[in-house]
Coordinates of C-alpha atoms in Angstrom, one line a residue:
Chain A
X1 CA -4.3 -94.6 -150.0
X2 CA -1.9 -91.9 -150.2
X3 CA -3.8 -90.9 -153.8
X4 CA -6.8 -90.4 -151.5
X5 CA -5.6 -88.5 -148.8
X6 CA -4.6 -86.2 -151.1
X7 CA -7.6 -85.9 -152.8
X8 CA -9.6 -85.2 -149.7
X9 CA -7.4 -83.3 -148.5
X10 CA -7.5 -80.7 -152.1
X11 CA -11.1 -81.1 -151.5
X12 CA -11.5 -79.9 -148.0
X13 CA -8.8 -76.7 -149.2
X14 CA -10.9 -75.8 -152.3
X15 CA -14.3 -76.3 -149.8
X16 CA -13.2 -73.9 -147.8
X17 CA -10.7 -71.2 -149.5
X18 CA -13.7 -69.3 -150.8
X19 CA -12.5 -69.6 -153.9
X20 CA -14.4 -69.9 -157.5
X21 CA -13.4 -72.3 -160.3
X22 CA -13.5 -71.0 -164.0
X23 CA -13.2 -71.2 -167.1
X24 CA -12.5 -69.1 -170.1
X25 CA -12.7 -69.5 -174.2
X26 CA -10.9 -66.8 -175.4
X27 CA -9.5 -65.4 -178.9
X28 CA -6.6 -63.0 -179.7
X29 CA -4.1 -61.5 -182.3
X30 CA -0.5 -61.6 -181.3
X31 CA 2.6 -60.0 -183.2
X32 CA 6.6 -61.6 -183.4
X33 CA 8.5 -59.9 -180.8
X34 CA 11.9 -61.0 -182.7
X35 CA 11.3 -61.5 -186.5
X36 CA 14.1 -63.3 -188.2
X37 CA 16.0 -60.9 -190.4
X38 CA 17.5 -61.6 -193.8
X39 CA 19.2 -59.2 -196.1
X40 CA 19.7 -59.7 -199.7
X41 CA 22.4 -57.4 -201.7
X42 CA 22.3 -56.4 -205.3
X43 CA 24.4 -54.4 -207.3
X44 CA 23.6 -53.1 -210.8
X45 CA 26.1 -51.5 -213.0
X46 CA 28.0 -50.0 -209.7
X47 CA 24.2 -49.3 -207.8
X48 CA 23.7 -51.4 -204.4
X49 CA 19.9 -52.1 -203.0
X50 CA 20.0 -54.0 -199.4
X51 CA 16.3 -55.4 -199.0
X52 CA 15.1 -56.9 -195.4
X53 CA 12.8 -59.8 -195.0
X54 CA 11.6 -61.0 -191.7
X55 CA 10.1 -64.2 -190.7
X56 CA 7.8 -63.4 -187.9
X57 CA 7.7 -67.2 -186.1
X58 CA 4.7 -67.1 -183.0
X59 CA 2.7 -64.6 -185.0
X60 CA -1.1 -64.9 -185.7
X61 CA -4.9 -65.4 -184.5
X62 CA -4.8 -67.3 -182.0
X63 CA -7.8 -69.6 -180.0
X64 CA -7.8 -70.0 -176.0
X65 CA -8.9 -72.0 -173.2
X66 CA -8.2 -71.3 -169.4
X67 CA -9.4 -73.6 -167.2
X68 CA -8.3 -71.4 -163.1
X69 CA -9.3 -71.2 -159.7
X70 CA -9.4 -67.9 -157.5
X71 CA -8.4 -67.9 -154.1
X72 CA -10.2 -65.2 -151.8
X73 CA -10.9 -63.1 -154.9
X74 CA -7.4 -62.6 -155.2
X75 CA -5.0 -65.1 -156.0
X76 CA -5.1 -67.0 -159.3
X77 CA -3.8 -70.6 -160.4
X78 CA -4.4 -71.1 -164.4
X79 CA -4.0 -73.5 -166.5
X80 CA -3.7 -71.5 -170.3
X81 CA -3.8 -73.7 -173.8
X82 CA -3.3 -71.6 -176.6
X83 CA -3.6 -72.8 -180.6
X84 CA -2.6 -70.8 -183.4
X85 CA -5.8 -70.9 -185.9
X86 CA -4.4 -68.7 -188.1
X87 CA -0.8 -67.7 -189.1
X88 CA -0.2 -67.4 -193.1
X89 CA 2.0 -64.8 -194.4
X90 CA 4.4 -63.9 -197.9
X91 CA 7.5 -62.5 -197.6
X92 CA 9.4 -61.9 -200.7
X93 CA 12.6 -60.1 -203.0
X94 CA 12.1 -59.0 -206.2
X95 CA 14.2 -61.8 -208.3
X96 CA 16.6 -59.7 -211.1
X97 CA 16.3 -61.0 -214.7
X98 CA 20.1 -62.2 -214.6
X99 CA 19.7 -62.5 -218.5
X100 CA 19.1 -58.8 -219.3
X101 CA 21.6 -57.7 -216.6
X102 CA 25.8 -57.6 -217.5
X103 CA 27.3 -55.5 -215.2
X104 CA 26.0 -57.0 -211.3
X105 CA 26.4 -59.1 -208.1
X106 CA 24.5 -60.6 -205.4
X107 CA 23.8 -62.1 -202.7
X108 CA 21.4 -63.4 -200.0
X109 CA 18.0 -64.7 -201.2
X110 CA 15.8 -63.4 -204.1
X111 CA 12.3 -65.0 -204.4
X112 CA 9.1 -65.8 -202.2
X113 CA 8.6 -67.5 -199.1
X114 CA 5.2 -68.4 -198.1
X115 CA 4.9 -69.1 -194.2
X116 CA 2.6 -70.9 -192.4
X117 CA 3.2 -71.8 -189.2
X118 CA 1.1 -73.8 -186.3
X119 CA 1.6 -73.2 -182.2
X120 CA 0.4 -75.0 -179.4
X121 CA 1.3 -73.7 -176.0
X122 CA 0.1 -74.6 -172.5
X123 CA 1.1 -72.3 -169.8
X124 CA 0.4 -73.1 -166.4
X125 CA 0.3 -69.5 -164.8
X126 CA -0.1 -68.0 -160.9
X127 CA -1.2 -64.6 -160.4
X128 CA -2.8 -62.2 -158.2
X129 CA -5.9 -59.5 -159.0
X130 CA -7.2 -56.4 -157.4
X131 CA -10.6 -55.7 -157.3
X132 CA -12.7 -52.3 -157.2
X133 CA -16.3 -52.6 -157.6
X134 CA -17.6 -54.6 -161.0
X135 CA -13.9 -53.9 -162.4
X136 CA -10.4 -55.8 -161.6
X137 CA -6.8 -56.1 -162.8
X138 CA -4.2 -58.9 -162.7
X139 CA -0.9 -60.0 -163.2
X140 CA -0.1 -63.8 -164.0
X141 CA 3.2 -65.0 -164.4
X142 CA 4.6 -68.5 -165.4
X143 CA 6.2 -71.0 -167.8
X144 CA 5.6 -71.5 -171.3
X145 CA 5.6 -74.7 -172.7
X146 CA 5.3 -74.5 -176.7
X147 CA 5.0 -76.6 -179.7
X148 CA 5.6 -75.2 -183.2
X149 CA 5.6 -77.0 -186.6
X150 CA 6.5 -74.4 -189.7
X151 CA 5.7 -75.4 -193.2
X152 CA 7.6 -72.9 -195.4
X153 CA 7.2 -73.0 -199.2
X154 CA 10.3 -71.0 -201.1
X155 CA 9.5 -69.9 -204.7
X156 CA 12.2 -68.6 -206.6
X157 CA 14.8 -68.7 -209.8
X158 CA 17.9 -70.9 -209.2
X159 CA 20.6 -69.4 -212.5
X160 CA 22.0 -71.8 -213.8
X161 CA 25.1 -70.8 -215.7
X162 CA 26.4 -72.3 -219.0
X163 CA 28.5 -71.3 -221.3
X164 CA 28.3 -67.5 -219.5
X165 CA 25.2 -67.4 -220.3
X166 CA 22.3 -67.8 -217.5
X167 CA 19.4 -69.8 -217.5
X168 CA 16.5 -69.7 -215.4
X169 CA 15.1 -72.8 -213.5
X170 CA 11.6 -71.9 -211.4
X171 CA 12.2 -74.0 -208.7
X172 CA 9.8 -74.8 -205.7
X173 CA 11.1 -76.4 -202.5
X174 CA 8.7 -76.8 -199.4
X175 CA 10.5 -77.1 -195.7
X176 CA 9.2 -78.3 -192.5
X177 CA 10.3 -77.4 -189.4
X178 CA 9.3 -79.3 -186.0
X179 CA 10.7 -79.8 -182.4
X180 CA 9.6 -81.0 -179.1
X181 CA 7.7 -79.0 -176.2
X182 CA 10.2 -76.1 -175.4
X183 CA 9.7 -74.1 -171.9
X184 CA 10.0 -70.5 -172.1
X185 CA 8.1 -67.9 -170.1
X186 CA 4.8 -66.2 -170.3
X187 CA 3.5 -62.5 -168.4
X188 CA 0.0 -61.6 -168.7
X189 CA -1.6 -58.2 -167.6
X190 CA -5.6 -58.7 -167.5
X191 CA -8.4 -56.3 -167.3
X192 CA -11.9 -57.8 -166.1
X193 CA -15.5 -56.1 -165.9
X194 CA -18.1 -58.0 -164.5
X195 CA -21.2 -58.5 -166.4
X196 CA -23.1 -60.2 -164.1
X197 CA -22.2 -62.4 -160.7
X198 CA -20.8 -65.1 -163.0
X199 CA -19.5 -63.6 -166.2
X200 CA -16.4 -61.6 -166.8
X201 CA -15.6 -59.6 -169.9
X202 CA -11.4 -60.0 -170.2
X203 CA -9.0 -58.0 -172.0
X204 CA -5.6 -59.8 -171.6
X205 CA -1.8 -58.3 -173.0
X206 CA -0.1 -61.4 -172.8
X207 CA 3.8 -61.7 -173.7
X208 CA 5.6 -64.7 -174.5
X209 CA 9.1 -65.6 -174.3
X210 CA 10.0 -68.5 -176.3
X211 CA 13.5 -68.8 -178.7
X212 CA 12.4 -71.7 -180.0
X213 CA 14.7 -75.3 -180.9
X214 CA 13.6 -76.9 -183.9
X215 CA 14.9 -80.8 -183.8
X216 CA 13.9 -82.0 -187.0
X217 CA 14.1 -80.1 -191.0
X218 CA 12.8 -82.0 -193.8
X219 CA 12.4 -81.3 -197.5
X220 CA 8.6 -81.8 -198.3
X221 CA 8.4 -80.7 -202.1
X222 CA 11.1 -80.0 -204.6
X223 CA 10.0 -79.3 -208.2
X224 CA 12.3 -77.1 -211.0
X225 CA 10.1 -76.2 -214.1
X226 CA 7.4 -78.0 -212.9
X227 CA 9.2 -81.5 -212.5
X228 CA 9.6 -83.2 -209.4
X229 CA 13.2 -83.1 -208.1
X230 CA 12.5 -84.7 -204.9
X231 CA 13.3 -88.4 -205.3
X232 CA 16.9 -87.4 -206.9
X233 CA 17.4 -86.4 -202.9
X234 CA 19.4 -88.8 -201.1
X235 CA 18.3 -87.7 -197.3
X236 CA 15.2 -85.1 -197.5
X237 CA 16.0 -85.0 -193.7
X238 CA 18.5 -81.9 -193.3
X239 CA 21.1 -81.8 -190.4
X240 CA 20.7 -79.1 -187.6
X241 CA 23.3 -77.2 -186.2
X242 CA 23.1 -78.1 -182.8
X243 CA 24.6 -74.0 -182.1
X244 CA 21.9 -72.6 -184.4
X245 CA 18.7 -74.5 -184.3
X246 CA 16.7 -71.5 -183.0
X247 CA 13.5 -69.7 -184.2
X248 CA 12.5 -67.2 -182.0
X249 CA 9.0 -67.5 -181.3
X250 CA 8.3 -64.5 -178.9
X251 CA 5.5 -62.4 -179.0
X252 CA 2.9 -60.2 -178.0
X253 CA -0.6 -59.5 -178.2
X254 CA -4.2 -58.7 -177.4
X255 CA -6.8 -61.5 -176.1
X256 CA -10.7 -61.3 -175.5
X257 CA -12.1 -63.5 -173.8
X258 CA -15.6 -64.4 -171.4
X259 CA -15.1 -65.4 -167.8
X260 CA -17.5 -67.9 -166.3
X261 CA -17.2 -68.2 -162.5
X262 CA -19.0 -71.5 -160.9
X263 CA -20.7 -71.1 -157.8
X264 CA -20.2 -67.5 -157.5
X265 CA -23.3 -67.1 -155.4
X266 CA -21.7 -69.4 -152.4
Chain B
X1 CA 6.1 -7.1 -159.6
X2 CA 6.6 -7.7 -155.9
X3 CA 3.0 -8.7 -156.2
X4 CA 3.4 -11.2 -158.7
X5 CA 6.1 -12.7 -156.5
X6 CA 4.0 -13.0 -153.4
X7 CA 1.1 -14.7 -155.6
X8 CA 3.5 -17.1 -157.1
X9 CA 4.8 -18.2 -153.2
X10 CA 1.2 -18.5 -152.3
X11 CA 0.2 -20.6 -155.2
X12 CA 3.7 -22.9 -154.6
X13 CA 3.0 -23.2 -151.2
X14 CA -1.1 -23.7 -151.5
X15 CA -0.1 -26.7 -154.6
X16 CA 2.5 -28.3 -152.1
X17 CA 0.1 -28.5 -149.5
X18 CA -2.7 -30.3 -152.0
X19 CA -0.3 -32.7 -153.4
X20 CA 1.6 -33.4 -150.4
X21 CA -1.8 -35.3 -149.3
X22 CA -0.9 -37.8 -152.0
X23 CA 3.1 -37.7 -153.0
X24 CA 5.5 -39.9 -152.3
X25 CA 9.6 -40.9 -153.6
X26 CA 10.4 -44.3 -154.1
X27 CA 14.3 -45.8 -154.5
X28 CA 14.4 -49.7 -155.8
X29 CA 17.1 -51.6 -157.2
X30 CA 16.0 -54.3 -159.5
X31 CA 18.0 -57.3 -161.1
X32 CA 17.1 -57.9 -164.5
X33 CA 17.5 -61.6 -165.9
X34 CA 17.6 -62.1 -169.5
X35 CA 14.1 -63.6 -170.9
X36 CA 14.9 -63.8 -174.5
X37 CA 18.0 -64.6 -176.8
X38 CA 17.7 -62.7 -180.5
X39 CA 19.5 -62.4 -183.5
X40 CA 22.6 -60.8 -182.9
X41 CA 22.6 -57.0 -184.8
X42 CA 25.6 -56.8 -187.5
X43 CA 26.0 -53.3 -186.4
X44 CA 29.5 -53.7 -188.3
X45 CA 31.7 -55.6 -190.1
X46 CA 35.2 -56.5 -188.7
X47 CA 38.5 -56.8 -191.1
X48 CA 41.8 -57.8 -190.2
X49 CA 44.8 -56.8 -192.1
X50 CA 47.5 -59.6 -192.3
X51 CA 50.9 -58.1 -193.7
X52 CA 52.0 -60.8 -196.5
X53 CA 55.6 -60.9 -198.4
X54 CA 57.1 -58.0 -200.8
X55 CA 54.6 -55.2 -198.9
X56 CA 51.1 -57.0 -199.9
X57 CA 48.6 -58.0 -197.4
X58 CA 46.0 -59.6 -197.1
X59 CA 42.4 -58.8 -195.6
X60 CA 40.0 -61.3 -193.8
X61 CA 36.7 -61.1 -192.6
X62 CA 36.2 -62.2 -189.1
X63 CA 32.8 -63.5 -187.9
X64 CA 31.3 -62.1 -185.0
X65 CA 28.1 -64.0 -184.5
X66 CA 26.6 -65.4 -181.5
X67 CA 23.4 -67.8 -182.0
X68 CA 22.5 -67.4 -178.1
X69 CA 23.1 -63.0 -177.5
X70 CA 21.4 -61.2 -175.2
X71 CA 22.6 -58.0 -173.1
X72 CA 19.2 -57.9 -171.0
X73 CA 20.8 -58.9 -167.5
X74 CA 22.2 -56.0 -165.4
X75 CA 21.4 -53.8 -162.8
X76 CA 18.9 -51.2 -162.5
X77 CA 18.1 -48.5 -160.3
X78 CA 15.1 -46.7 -160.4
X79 CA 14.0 -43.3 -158.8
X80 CA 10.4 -42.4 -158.6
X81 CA 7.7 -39.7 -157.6
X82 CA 4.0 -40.5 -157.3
X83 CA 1.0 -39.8 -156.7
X84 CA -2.0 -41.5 -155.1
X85 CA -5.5 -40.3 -156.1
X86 CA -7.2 -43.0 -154.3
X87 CA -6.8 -46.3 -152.2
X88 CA -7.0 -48.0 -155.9
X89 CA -5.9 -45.2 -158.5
X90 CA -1.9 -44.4 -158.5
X91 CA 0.3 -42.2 -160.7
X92 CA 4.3 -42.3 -161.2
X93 CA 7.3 -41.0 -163.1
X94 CA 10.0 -43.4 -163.0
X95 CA 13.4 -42.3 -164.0
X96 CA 15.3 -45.5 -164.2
X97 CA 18.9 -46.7 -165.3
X98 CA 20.3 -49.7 -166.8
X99 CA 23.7 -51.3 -167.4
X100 CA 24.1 -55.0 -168.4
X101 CA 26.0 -57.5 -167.0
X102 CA 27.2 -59.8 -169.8
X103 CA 29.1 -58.3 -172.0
X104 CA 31.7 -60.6 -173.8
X105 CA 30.3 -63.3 -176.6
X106 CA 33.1 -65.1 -178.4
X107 CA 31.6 -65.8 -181.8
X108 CA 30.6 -69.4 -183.3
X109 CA 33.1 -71.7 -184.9
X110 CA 32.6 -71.4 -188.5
X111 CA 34.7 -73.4 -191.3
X112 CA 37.1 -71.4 -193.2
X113 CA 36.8 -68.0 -191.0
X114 CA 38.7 -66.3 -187.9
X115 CA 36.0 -65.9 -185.1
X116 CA 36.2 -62.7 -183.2
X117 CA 35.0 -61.4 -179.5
X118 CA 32.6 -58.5 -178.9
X119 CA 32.0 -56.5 -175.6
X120 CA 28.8 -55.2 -175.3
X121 CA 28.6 -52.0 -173.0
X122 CA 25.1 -50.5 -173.1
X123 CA 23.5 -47.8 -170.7
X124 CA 20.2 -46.9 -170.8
X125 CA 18.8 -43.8 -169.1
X126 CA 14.5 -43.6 -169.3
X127 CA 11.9 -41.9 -168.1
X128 CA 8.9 -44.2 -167.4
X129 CA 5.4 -43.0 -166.9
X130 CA 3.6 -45.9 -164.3
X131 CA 0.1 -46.4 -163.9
X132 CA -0.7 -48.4 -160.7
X133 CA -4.0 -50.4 -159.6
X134 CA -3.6 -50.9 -155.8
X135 CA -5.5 -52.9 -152.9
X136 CA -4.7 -52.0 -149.5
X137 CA -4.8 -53.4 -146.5
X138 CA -3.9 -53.3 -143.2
X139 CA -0.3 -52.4 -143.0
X140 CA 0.0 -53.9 -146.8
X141 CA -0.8 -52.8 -150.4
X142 CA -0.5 -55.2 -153.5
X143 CA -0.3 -53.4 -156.4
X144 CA -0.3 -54.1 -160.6
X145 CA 1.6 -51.0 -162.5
X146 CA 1.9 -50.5 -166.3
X147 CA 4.8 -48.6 -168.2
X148 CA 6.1 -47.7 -170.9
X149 CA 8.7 -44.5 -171.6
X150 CA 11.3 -43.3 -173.5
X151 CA 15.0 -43.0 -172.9
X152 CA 18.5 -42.1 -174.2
X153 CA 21.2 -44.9 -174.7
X154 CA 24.8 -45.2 -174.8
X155 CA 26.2 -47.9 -176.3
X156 CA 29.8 -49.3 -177.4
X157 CA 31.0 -52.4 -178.6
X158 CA 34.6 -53.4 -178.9
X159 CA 35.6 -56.5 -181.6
X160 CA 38.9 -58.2 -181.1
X161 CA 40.6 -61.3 -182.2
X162 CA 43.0 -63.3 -180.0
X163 CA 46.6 -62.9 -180.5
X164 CA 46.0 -60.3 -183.2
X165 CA 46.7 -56.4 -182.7
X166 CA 44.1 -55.2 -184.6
X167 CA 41.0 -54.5 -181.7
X168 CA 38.5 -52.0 -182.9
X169 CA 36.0 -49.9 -180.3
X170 CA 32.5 -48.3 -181.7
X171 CA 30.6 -45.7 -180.1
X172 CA 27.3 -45.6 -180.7
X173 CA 25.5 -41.9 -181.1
X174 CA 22.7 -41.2 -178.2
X175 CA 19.5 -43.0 -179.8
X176 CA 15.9 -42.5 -178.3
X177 CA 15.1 -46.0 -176.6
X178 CA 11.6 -46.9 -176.2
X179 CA 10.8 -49.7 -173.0
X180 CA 7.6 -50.9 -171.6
X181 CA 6.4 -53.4 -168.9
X182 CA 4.2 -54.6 -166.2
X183 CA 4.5 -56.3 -163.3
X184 CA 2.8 -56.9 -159.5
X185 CA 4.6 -54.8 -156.3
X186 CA 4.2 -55.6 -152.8
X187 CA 4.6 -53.2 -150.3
X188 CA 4.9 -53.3 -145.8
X189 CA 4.0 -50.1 -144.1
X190 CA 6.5 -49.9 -141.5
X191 CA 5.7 -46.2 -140.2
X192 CA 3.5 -43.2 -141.0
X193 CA 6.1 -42.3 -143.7
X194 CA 8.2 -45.0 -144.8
X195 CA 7.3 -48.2 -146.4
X196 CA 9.5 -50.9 -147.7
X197 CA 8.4 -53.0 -151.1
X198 CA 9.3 -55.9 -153.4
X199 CA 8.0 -56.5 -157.0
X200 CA 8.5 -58.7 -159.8
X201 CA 7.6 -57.8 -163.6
X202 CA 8.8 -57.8 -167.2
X203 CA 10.8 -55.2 -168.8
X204 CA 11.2 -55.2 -172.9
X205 CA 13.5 -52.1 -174.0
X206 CA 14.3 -51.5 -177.7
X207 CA 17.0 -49.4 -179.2
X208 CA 17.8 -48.6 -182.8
X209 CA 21.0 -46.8 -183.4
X210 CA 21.2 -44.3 -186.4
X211 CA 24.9 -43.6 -186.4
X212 CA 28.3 -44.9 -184.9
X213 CA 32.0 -43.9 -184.5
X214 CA 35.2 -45.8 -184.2
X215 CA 36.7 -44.7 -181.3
X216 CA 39.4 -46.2 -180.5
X217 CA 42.0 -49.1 -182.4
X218 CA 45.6 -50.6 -181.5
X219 CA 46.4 -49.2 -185.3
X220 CA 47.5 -45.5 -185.9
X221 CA 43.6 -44.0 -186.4
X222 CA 45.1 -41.9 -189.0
X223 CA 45.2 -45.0 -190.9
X224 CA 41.5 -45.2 -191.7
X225 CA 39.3 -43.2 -193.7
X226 CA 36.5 -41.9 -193.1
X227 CA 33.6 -45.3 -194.4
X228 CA 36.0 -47.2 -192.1
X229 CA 35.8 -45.0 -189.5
X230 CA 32.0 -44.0 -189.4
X231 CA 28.8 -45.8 -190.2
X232 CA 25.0 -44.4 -190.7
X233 CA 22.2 -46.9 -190.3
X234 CA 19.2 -45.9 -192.4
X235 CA 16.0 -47.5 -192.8
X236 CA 16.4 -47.9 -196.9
X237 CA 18.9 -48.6 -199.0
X238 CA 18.4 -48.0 -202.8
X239 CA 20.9 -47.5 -205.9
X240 CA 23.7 -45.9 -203.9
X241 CA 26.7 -45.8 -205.8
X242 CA 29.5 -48.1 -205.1
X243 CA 33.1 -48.7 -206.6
X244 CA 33.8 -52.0 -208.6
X245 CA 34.8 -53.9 -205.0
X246 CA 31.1 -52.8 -203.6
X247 CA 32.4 -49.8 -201.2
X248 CA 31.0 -46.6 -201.2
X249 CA 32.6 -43.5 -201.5
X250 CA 35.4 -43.6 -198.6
X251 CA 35.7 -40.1 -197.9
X252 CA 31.6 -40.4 -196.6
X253 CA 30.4 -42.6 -193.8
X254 CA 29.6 -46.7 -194.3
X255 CA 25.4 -46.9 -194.8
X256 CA 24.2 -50.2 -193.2
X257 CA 20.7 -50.7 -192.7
X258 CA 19.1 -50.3 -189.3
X259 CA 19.3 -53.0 -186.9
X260 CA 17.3 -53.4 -183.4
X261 CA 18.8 -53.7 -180.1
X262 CA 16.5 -56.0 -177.7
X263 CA 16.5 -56.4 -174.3
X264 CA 13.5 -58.6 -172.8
X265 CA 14.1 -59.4 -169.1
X266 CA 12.4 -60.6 -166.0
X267 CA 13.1 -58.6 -162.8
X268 CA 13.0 -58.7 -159.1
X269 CA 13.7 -55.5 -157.0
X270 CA 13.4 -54.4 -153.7
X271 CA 13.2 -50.4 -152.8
X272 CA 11.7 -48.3 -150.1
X273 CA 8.6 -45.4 -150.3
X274 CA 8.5 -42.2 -148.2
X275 CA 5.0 -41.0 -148.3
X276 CA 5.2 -37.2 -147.8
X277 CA 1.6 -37.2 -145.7
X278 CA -0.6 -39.6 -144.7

């Protein structure tokens, strides 16, 4: 009973708030507002290089759905999913021959990482828009709720020292990372020109806020020379430091998207 | 010459009168609330000297890292002129401070390693050119606004460790600081000149810092040289020459590679408008 009260009681509101419902498919880039930094030192025969890599977490081509009603052409309740349909990227450090070298030291990582990295994030957002002739702006404000799994595929040389002299094992090890839905914020600035009385082009800057906790780490691949190493692992789940179990995930970026307003002509 | 002067008053007079159809001030103090953790910068490495037996001692390494750092909370006043072209259409140039709140981070626990405490004192000064979208209505506007501006920062950060005598205070050299932002205001007309408003936004400000000083320490200052007492952050380092423990030469400044300060915040302010004619 109560269930339909408040159903007809939605219904009479949305009946008569002169209000539109739509919808809108939309596609964007977006870049990682905080990269994770790593630096690597090396020192050759009394020479130190420092390289930076970052791993940009959130970053990618990205496909969208918003499903919203507008109150009085002004106020706006969204509802924003968000997938990541691309985000592949290398990051890597020139790996020193440690065979040919005699006089050095080092440290940090030296090799490749291969990222790839999938995002799902639903936002539900409130905002408000002015309006001036066929063109209107908004702001739309709200959480964040995100879900990220990060496959990352490290490719380098693990030394391996006998008898003071080094050999080289090419060693492959794949990682995934996973955690639940984590709540973070989202701020978008819109731009709208009306095609006709239903359809809206959109240009959206949206920023996202999200650090990130990744819950679960686990060794997918592990090969050295080309032989699998992985079944010599006791546990290929790895323990998380409950202190430091963040990937920063926020970012920014550029959307386009197509408005359709039902029953614009009421 | 006298001329000249009479046609400058003239023109001064004739612009005030053109703009004044349009300008206003505005005063707001905001509350920023941090949005985002990030990596903390290693804008330096802390060493504490513990004197051993027979005149040897020994040096550790303390860690200063926090997994959760942010400085983005803190106050922030902003002064503004504008300029309305039109009911929809404003322009203004925001000249807005910034001090955070938090300040001290203890560091994590880490096996094996003395954790240390930062304080983080950062002032920003900026100049923030606005674009505004407006509706207005009765005795009410809503409007959207868009920055983005550059600034000077000031920024120093003292390390310490508990019980031992050895605290060490950076200053950091004015760097350009680069912030943008957007957000929806709200303003009441209470009389032909004065208005009060509220607005809520997002505020990301970034600051790189190219050089920093030691300032102060509980040792004698004579006792450190000059890579212990300066450090240059540059964008590249490649093949400088070190001594067999890694240093560089200790009569020049330490090079570290640059790091980025970033504060993402949510705000809320409240300020009042004096329109200077309506």
């Amino acid at each position: 009973m109560k269930r339909l009260i408040f159903l007809l009681l939605l219904n009479s509101i949305l009946a008569n708030s002169f209000g539109q419902l739509y919808i809108q498919p939309s596609v964007g880039y977006t870049f990682s507002s905080h990269p994770t930094e790593n630096q690597s030192s090396l020192i050759i025969d009394n020479l130190k290089s420092v390289y930076k890599t970052e791993l940009k977490f959130g970053e990618g081509i990205h496909f969208g759905f918003n499903l919203g009603y507008c109150f009085m052409d002004k106020i706006l309740i969204e509802l924003n999913i968000k997938k990541t349909i691309y985000a592949q990227y290398c990051v890597s450090t020139e790996q020193p021959d440690l065979q040919s070298l005699n006089n050095f030291s080092l440290s940090g990582y030296f090799g490749e990482i291969n990222n790839e990295s999938s995002v799902f994030q639903i936002a539900p957002l409130i905002g408000y828009q002015v309006q001036k002739n066929r063109f209107n702006s908004y702001f739309k404000f709200g959480p964040n709720f995100m879900k990220s799994t990060i496959n990352q595929t490290l490719k380098y040389i693990d030394w391996e020292l006998d008898n003071w002299d080094f050999y080289p094992l090419n060693t492959i090890k794949k990682y995934e990372y996973t955690g639940k839905f984590h709540k973070g914020l989202q701020a978008n600035l819109g731009f709208c020109y009306s095609l006709n009385q239903n359809l809206q082009l959109v240009l959206d800057f949206v920023t996202v806020y999200n650090n990130y906790e990744i819950t679960k780490t686990e060794i997918k691949f592990y090969e050295i020379d080309g032989v699998s190493h992985l079944y010599e692992l006791e546990n290929t789940n790895i323990e998380i430091d409950s202190d430091d179990n963040k990937l920063n995930h926020s970012h920014y970026g550029i959307i386009i998207g197509i408005r359709y307003e039902f029953d614009r002509n009421k | 010459m006298n001329r000249v002067h009479f046609l400058l008053i003239v023109l001064l007079i004739n612009s005030k009168l053109l703009l004044g159809q349009g300008v206003y001030f505005k005063a707001s103090s905001n509350y920023n609330i941090s949005a985002s953790n990030q990596q903390m910068p290693e804008y330096f490495s802390y060493h504490l000297s513990v004197p051993g037996s027979a005149g040897t001692s020994t040096v550790y390494s303390i860690n200063l890292n926090v997994a959760e750092f942010s400085i983005a909370s803190g106050h922030n006043f902003q002064g503004t002129i504008g300029y309305a072209l039109n009911d929809f259409l404003s322009f203004e140039l925001k000249f807005s401070t910034f001090s955070n709140l938090k300040k001290e981070f203890e560091a994590l626990p880490q096996l094996y390693g003395l954790n240390g405490k930062t304080e983080w004192d950062l002032h920003y000064y900026s100049l923030l050119p606005t674009v505004l979208l407006g509706q207005t209505f009765n005795k009410s506007a809503v409007n959207i606004f868009v920055y983005s501006g550059l600034g000077l920062s000031k920024l120093k950060i003292k390390a310490s460790l508990g019980g031992f005598p050895q605290d060490k205070e950076y200053e950091f050299e004015n760097s350009n600081t680069f912030s943008w932002g957007y957000g929806l205001e709200y303003v009441y007309v209470f009389s032909k000149h004065f208005s009060l408003f509220t607005n809520i936004g997002i505020n990301n400000t970034n600051y790189t810092p190219e050089r920093a000083e030691l300032i102060s320490s509980s040792l004698s200052m004579n006792n450190f040289s000059t890579i212990e007492k300066e450090i240059k952050y540059v964008d590249k380092i490649t093949n400088i020459e070190v001594d067999y423990s890694g240093s560089t030469d200790s009569d020049s400044p330490e090079i570290r590679l640059k790091e980025k300060l970033k504060l993402n915040s949510v705000y809320l302010g409240i300020g009042f408008k004096y329109t200077l004619n309506k």
